[in-house]
CSV table of C-alpha atoms in Angstrom, one decimal:
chain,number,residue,atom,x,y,z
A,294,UNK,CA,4.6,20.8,13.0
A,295,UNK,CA,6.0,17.3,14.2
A,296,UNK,CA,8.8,16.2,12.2
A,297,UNK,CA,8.6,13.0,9.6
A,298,UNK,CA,11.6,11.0,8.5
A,299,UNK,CA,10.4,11.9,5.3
A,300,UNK,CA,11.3,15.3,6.1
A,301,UNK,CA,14.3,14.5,6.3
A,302,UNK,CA,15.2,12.5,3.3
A,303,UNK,CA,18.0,14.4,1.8
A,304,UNK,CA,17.8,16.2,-1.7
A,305,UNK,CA,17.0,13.2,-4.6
A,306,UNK,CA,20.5,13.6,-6.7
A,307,UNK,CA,20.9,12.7,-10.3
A,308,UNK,CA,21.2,8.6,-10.5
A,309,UNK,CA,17.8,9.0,-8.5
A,310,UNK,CA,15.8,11.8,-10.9
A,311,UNK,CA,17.2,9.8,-13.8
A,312,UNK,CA,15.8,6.7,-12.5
A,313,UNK,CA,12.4,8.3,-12.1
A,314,UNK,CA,12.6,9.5,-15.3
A,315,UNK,CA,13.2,6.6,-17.2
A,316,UNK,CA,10.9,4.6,-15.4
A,317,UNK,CA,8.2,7.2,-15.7
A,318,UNK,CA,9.0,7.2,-19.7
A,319,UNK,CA,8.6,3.8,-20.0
A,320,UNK,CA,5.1,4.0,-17.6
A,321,UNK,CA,3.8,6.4,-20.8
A,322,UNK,CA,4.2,3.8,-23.1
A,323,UNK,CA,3.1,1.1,-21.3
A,324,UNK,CA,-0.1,3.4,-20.5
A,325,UNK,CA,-0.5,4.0,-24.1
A,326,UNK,CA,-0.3,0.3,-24.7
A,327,UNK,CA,-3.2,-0.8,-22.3
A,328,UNK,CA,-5.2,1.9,-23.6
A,329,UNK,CA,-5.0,0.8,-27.2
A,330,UNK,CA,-5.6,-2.7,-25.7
A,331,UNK,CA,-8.7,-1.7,-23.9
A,332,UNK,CA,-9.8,-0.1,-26.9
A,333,UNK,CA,-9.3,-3.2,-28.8
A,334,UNK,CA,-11.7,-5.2,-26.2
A,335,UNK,CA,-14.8,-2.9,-27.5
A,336,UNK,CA,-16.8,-5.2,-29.4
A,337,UNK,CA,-15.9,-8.1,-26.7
A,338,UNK,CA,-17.1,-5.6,-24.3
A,339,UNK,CA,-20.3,-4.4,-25.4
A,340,UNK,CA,-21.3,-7.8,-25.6
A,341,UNK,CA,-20.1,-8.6,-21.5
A,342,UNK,CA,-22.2,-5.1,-20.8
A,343,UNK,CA,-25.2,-6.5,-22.7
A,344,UNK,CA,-24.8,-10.0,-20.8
A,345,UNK,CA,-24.6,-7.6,-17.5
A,346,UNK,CA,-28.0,-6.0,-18.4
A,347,UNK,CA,-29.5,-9.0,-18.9
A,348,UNK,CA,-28.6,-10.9,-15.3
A,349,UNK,CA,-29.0,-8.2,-13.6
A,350,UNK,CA,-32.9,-8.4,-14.5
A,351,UNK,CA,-33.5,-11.8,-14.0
A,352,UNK,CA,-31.0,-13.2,-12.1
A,353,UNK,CA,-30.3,-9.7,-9.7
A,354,UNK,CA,-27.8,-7.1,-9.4
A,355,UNK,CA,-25.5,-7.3,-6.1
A,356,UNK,CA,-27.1,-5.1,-3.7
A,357,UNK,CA,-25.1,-5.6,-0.8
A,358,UNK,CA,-23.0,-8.8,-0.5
A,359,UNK,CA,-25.2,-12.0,-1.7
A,360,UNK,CA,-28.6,-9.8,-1.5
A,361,UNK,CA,-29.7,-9.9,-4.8
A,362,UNK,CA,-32.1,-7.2,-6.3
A,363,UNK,CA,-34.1,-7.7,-9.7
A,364,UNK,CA,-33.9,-4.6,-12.2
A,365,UNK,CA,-36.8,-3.5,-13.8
A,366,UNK,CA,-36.6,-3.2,-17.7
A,367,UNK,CA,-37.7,0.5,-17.1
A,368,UNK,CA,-34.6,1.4,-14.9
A,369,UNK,CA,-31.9,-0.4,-17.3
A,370,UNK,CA,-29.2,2.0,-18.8
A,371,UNK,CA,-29.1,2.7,-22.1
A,372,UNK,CA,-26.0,3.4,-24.3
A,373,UNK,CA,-25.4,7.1,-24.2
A,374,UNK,CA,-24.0,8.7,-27.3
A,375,UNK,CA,-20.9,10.0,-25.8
A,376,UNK,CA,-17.3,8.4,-26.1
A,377,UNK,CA,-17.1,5.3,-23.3
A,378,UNK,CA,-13.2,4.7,-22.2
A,379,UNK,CA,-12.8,2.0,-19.1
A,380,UNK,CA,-9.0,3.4,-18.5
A,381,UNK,CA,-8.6,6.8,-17.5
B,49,UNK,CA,0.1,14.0,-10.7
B,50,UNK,CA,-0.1,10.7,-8.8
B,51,UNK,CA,0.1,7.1,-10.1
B,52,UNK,CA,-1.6,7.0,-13.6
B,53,UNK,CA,-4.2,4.2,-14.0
B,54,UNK,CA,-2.6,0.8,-15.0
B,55,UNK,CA,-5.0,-1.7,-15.5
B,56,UNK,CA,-4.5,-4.5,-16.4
B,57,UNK,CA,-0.8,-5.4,-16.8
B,58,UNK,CA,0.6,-8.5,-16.7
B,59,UNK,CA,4.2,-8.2,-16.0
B,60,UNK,CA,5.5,-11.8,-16.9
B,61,UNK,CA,6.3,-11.3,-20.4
B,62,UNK,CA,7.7,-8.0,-19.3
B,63,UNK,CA,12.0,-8.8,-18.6
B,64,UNK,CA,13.9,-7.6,-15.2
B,65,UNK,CA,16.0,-4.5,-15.3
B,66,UNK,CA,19.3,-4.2,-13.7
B,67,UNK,CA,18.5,-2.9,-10.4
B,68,UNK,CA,21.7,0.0,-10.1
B,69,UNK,CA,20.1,2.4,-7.3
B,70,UNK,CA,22.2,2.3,-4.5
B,71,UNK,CA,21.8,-0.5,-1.9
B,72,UNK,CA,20.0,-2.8,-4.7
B,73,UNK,CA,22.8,-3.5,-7.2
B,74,UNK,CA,23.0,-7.2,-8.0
B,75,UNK,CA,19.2,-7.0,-8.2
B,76,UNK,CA,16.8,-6.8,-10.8
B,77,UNK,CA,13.0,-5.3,-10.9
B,78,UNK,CA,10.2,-4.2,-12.9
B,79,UNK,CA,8.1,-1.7,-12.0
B,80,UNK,CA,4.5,-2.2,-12.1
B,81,UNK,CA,3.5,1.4,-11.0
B,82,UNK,CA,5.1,4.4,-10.1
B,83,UNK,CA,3.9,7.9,-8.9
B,84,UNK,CA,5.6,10.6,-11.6
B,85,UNK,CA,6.3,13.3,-9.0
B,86,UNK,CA,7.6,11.5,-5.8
B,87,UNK,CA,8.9,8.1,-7.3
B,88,UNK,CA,6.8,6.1,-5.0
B,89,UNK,CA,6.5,3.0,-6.6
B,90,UNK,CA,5.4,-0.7,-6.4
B,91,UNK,CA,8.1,-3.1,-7.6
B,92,UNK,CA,8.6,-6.6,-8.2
B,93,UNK,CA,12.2,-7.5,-7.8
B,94,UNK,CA,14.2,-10.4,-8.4
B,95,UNK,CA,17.5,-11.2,-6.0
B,96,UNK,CA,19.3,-13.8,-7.8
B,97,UNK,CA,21.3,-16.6,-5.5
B,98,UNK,CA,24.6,-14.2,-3.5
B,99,UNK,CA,23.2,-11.1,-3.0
B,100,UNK,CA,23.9,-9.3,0.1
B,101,UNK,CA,23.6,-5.8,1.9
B,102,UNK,CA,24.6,-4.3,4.8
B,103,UNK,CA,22.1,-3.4,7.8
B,104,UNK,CA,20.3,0.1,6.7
B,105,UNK,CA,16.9,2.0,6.0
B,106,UNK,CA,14.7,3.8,3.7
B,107,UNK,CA,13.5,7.6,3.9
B,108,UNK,CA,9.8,6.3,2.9
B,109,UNK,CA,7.6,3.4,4.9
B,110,UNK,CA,8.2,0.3,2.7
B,111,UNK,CA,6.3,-2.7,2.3
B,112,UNK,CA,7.7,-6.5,0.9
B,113,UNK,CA,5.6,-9.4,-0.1
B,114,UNK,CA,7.7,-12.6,-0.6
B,115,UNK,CA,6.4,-14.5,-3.8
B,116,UNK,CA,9.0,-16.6,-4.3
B,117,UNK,CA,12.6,-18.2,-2.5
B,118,UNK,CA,14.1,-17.0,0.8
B,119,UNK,CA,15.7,-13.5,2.0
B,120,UNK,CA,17.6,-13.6,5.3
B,121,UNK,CA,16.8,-10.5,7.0
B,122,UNK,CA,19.2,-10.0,10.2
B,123,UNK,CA,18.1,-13.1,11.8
B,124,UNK,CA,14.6,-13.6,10.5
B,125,UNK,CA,14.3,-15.6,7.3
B,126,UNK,CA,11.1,-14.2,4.9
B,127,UNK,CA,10.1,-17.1,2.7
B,128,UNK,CA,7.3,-17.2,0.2
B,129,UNK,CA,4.2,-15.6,1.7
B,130,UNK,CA,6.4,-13.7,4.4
B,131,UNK,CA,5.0,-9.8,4.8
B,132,UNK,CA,6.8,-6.7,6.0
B,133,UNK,CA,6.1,-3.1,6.8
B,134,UNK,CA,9.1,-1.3,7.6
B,135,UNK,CA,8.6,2.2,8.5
B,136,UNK,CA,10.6,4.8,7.3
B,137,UNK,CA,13.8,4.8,8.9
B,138,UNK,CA,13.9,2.1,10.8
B,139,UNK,CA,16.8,-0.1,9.6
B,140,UNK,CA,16.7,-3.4,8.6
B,141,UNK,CA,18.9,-6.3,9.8
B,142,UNK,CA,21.8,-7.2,6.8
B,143,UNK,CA,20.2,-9.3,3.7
B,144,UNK,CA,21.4,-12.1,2.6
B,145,UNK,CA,19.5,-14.3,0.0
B,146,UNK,CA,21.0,-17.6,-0.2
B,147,UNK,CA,19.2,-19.4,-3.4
B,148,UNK,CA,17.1,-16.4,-5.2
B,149,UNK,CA,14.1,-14.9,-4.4
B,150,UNK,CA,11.5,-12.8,-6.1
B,151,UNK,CA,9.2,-10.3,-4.1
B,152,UNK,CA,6.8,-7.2,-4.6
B,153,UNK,CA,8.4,-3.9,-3.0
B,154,UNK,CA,6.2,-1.5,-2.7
B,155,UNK,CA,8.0,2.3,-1.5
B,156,UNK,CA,5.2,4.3,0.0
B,157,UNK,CA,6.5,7.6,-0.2
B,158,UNK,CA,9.2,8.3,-2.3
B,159,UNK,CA,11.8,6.5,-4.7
B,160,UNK,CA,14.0,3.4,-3.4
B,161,UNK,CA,15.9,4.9,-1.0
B,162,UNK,CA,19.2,2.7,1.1
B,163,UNK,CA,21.1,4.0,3.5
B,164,UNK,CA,23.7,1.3,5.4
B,165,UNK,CA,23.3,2.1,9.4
B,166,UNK,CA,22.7,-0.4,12.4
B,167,UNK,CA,20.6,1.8,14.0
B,168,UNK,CA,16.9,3.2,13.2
B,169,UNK,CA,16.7,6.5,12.7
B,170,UNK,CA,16.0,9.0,15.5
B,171,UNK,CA,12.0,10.3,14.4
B,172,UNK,CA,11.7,6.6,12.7
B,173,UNK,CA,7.9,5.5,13.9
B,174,UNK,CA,9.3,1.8,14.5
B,175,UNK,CA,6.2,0.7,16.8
B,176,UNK,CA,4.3,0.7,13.3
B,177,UNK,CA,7.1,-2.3,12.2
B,178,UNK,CA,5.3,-5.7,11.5
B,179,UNK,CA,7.0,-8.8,9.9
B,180,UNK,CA,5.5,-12.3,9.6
B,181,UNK,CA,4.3,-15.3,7.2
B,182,UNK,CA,1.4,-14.3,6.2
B,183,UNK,CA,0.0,-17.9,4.6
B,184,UNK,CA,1.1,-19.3,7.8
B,185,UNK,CA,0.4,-16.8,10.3
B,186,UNK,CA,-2.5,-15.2,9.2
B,187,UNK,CA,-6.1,-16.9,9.1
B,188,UNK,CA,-8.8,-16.1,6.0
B,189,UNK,CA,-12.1,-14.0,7.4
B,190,UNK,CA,-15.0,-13.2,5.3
B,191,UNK,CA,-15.1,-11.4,2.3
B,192,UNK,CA,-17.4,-8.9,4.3
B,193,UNK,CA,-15.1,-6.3,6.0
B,194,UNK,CA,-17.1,-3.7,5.3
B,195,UNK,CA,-20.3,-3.0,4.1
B,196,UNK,CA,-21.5,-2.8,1.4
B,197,UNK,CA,-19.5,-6.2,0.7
B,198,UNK,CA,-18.5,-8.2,-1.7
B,199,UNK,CA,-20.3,-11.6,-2.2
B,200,UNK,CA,-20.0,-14.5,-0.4
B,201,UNK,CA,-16.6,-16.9,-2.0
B,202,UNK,CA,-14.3,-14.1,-1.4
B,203,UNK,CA,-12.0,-14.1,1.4
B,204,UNK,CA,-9.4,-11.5,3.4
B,205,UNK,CA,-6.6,-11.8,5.5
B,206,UNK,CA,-5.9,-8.1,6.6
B,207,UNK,CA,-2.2,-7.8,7.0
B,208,UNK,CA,-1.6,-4.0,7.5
B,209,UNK,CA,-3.7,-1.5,8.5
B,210,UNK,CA,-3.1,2.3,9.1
B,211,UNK,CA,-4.8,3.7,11.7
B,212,UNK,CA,-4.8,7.4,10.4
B,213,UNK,CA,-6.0,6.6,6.3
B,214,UNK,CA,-8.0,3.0,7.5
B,215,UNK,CA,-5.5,2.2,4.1
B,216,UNK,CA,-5.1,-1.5,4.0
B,217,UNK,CA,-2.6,-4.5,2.7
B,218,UNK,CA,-4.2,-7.7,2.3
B,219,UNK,CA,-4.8,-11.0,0.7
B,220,UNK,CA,-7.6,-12.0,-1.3
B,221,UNK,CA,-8.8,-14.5,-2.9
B,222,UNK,CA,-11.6,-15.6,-5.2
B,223,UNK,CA,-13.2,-19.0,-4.7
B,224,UNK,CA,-13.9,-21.2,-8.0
B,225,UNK,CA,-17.3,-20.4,-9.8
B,226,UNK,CA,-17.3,-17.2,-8.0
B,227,UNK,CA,-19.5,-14.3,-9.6
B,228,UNK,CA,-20.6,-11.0,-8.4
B,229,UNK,CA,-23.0,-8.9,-10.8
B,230,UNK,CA,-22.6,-5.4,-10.0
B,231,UNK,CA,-20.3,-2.9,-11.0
B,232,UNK,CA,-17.7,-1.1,-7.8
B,233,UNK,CA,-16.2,2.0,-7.3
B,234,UNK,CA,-14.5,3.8,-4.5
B,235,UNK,CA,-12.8,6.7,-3.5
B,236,UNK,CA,-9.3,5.7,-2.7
B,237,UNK,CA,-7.0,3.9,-4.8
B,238,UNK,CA,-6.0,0.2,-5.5
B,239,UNK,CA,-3.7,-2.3,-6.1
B,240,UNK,CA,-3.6,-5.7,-6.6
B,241,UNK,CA,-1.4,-8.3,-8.2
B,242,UNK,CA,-2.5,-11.8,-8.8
B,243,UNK,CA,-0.4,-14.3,-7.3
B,244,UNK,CA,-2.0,-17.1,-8.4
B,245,UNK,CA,-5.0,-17.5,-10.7
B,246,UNK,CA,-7.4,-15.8,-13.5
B,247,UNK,CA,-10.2,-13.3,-12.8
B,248,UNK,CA,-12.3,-11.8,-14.8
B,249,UNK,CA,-13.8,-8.0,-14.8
B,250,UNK,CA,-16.7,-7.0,-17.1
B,251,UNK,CA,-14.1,-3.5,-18.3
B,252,UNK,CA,-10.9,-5.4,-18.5
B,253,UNK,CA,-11.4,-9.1,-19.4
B,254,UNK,CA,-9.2,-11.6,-18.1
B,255,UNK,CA,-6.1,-11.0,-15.5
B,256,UNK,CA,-4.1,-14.1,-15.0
B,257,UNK,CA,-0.8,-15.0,-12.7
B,258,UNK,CA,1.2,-11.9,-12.7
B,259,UNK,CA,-1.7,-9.5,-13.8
B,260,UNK,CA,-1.6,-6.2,-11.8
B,261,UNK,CA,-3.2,-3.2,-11.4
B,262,UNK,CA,-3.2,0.6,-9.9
B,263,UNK,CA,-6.5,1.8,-9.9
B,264,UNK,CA,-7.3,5.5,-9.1
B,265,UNK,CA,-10.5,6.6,-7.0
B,266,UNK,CA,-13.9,6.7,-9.2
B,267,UNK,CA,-13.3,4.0,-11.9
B,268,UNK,CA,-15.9,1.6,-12.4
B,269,UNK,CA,-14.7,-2.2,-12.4
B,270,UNK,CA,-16.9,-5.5,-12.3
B,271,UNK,CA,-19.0,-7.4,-12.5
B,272,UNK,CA,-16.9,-9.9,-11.8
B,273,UNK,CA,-16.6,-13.4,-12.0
B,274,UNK,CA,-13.4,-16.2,-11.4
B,275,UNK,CA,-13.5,-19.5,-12.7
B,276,UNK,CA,-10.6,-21.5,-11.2
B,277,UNK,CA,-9.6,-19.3,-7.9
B,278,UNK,CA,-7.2,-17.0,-7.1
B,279,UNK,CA,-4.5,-15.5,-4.7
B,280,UNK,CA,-3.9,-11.8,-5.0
B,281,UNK,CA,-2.3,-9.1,-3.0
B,282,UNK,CA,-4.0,-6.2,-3.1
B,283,UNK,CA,-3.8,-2.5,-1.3
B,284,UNK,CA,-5.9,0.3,-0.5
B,285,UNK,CA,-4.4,4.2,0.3
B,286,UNK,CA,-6.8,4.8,2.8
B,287,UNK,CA,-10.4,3.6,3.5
B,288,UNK,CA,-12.1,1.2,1.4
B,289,UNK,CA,-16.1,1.6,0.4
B,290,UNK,CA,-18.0,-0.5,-2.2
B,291,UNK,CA,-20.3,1.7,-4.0
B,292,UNK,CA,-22.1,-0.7,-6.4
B,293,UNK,CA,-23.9,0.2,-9.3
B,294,UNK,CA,-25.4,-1.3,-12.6
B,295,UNK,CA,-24.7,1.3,-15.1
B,296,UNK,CA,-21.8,0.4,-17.6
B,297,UNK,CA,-21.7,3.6,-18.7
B,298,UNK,CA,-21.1,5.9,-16.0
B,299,UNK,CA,-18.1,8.1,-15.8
B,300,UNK,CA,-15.3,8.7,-12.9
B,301,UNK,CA,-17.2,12.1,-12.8
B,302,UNK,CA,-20.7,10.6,-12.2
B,303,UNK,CA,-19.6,8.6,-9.6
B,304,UNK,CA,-18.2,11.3,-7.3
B,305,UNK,CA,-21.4,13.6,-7.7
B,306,UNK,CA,-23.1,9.7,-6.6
B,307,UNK,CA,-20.8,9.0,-3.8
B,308,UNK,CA,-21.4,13.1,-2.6
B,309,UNK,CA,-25.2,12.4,-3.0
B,310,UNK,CA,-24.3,8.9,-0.5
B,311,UNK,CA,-23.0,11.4,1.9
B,312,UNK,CA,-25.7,14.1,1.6
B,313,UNK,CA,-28.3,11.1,2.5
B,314,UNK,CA,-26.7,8.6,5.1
B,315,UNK,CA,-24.4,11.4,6.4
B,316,UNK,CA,-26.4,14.7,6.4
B,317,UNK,CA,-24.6,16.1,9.7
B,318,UNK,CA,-21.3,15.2,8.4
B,319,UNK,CA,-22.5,16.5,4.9
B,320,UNK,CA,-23.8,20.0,6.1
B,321,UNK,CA,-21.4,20.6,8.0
B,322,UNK,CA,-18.1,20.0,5.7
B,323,UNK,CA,-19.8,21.3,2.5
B,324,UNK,CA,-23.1,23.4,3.6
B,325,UNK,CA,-21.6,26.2,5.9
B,326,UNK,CA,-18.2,26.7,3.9
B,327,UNK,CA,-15.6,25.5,6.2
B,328,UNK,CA,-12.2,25.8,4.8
B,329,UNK,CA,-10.0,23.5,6.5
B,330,UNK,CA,-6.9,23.2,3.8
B,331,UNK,CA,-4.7,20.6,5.8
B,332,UNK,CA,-7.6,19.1,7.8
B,333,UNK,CA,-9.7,20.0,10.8
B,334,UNK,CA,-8.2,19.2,14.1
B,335,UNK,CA,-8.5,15.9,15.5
B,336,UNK,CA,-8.2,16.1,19.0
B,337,UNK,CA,-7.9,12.0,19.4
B,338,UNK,CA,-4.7,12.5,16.5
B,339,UNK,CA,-3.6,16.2,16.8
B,340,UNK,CA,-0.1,16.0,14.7
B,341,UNK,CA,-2.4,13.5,12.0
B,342,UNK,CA,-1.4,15.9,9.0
B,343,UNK,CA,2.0,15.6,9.6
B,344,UNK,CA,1.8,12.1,9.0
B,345,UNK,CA,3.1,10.9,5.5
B,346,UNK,CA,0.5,9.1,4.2
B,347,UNK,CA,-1.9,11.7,4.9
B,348,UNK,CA,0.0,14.6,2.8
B,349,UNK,CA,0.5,12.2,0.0
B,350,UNK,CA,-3.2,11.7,-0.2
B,351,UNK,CA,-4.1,15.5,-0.3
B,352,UNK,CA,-1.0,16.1,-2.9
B,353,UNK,CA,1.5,17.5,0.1
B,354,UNK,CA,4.6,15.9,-0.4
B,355,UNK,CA,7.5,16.5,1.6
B,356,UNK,CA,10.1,19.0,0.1
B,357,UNK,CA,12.9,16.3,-0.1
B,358,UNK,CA,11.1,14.5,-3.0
B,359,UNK,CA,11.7,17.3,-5.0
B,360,UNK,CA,14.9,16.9,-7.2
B,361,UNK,CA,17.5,19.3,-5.9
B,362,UNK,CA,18.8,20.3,-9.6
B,363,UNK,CA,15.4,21.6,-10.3
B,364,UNK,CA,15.4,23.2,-6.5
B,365,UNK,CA,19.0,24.8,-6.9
B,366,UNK,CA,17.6,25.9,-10.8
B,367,UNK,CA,14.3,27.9,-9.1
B,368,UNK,CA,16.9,29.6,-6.3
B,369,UNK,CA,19.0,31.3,-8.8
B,370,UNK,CA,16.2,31.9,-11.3
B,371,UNK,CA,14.6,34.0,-8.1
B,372,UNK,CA,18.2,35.4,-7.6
B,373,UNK,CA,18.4,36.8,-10.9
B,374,UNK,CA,15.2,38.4,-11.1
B,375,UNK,CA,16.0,39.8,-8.2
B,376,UNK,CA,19.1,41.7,-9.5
């Protein structure tokens, strides 16, 4: 097995883990916070995904760069009934 | 556990930190993202006007975008738009930074690490070292680096590629009135912070000036539209595909079974092969054009194989005499 630099990196000491941790504590609630946010957007965005739906039949969905393709009513997606989230 | 998904975050409302790891005091940063195992992170960081460090060098590749001011590095001067990827170990000449500066700096690998030394260390892989403006030095190419592509009024300027994960660093931006109506996925990760300007994605809403984000593989963003322009810097950890889609709803999970079924139709051999005949190849096949290619860095931290040293020695020492006890 050849050898990395990052093999060699010596053992993290505690001004480092600390960092980490508080950094990685303050990442949580900052997740939390977009999360709640994106939440929030809902109503906004179930009106953007019906506005989608809609181009995408007469104007065209983005195939492949500026090729455009026209979706049939028939192969739109409906809502399904399960919980949507957009962060994960 | 890697980097959770942050999106969006706009950081400019968000104040500085005192920067006190060693080899950064005098600094200040925010982190934008950060992995919760190996520290690998993506910073922005303010110098103010004075501070200075000694020649030295990181245990983890490392890469800087300039967004602001002037750094003297040895006797290169990175102004606003300068790019860097500094391998780990290899040292870097003595900063100075004259009048302040701001920049995004991204660790690859493992927390900020310093260590003062005028000379690279001895496995460092320096020949993977680049350094240059990239507004000045770089020219715009087409939206379309790979296919399926992006629409046309979106433009790249590629400045780091890795060979081994096709990951890439680039710039991006979105022309004025530019709209793209599908939705994208894909199966690496990425990054981007905007520079300059407001976009717009159909999950997310609006992401101005200083909005950021770290995307995981799978999650469905776009359509997309941009009303003014924008600059961003964005980063993939290994090789970007557009898998495009009209169905708001689908979930991280649908889109993997959709990007397998990609691979069962346009890739059958490759497909069969890997999945059909159950070859069990836990740190990669052999690559006889790369043979030490799972050694590499990047690669392990894709597939969750982290070098030991990462791990916090407390926790190692705490695990040692655990096992010693039970043994008595």
């Amino acid at each position: 097995m050849a050898q990395r630099v990052q093999d060699k990196k010596p053992k993290r000491n505690k001004t480092a883990q600390s960092w980490i941790d508080d950094n990685v504590a303050e990442q949580k609630v900052r997740y939390r916070a977009i999360v709640k946010e994106m939440e929030d957007l809902w109503p906004q965005r179930k009106k953007w995904y019906a506005e989608f739906l809609k181009v995408v039949q007469t104007r065209g969905f983005n195939m492949d760069g500026d090729i455009l393709v026209k979706i049939p009513k028939k192969d739109v997606p409906k809502e399904p009934k399960r919980k949507h989230k957009v962060v994960f | 556990m890697a980097r959770p998904h942050i999106e969006p975050y706009v950081e400019l409302d968000s104040p500085f930190k005192k920067f006190d790891l060693n080899g950064f005091k005098g600094s200040h940063y925010k982190v934008l993202s950060m992995d919760t195992d190996t520290g690998a992170c993506t910073l922005k960081v303010r110098f103010d006007g004075g501070f200075s460090r000694k020649p030295g060098m990181s245990y983890s590749d490392m890469e800087v975008f300039v967004l602001k001011g002037g750094i003297k590095v040895g006797k290169e001067v990175w102004g606003e738009g300068h790019y860097a990827f500094v391998p780990a170990g290899m040292h870097l000449g003595a900063l100075k930074v004259p009048r302040g500066a701001e920049a995004l700096v991204m660790y690859n690998d493992s927390e900020p690490s310093y260590v003062e030394s005028n000379r690279n260390h001895q496995l460092s892989l320096t020949a993977g070292f680049s350094s240059f403006n990239s507004y000045n030095d770089a020219p715009w190419g087409p939206g379309n680096l790979v296919s399926p592509s992006v629409a046309t009024g979106v433009g790249i300027k590629v400045l780091h590629f890795d060979p081994l994960t096709q990951a890439i660093s680039f710039l991006y931006y979105m022309s004025p009135e530019f709209q793209q109506n599908n939705i994208s996925y894909h199966d690496c990760a990425e990054e981007s912070y905007h520079i300059w300007g407001d976009s717009w994605m159909m999950q997310f809403g609006e992401l101005p000036t200083g909005g950021y984000f770290w995307r995981p593989p799978w999650i469905d963003h776009g359509a997309f539209k941009c009303k003014l322009g924008c600059i961003a810097f964005g980063r993939t950890d290994s090789k970007l595909h557009n898998y495009f889609h009209y169905n708001p709803w689908a979930t991280p999970d649908e889109n993997k079974l959709r990007a397998a079924a990609h691979l069962y139709r346009q890739r059958p051999q490759l497909y069969d092969w890997t999945a059909g005949h159950g070859h069990n190849h836990p740190h990669g096949p052999p690559d006889f054009q790369y043979p030490d290619y799972q050694d590499d860095a990047q690669v392990r931290q894709l597939h969750g194989n982290t070098p030991n040293s990462t791990k916090p020695a407390a926790k190692k020492k705490a695990t040692r005499k655990k096992a010693g006890a039970s043994k008595r």
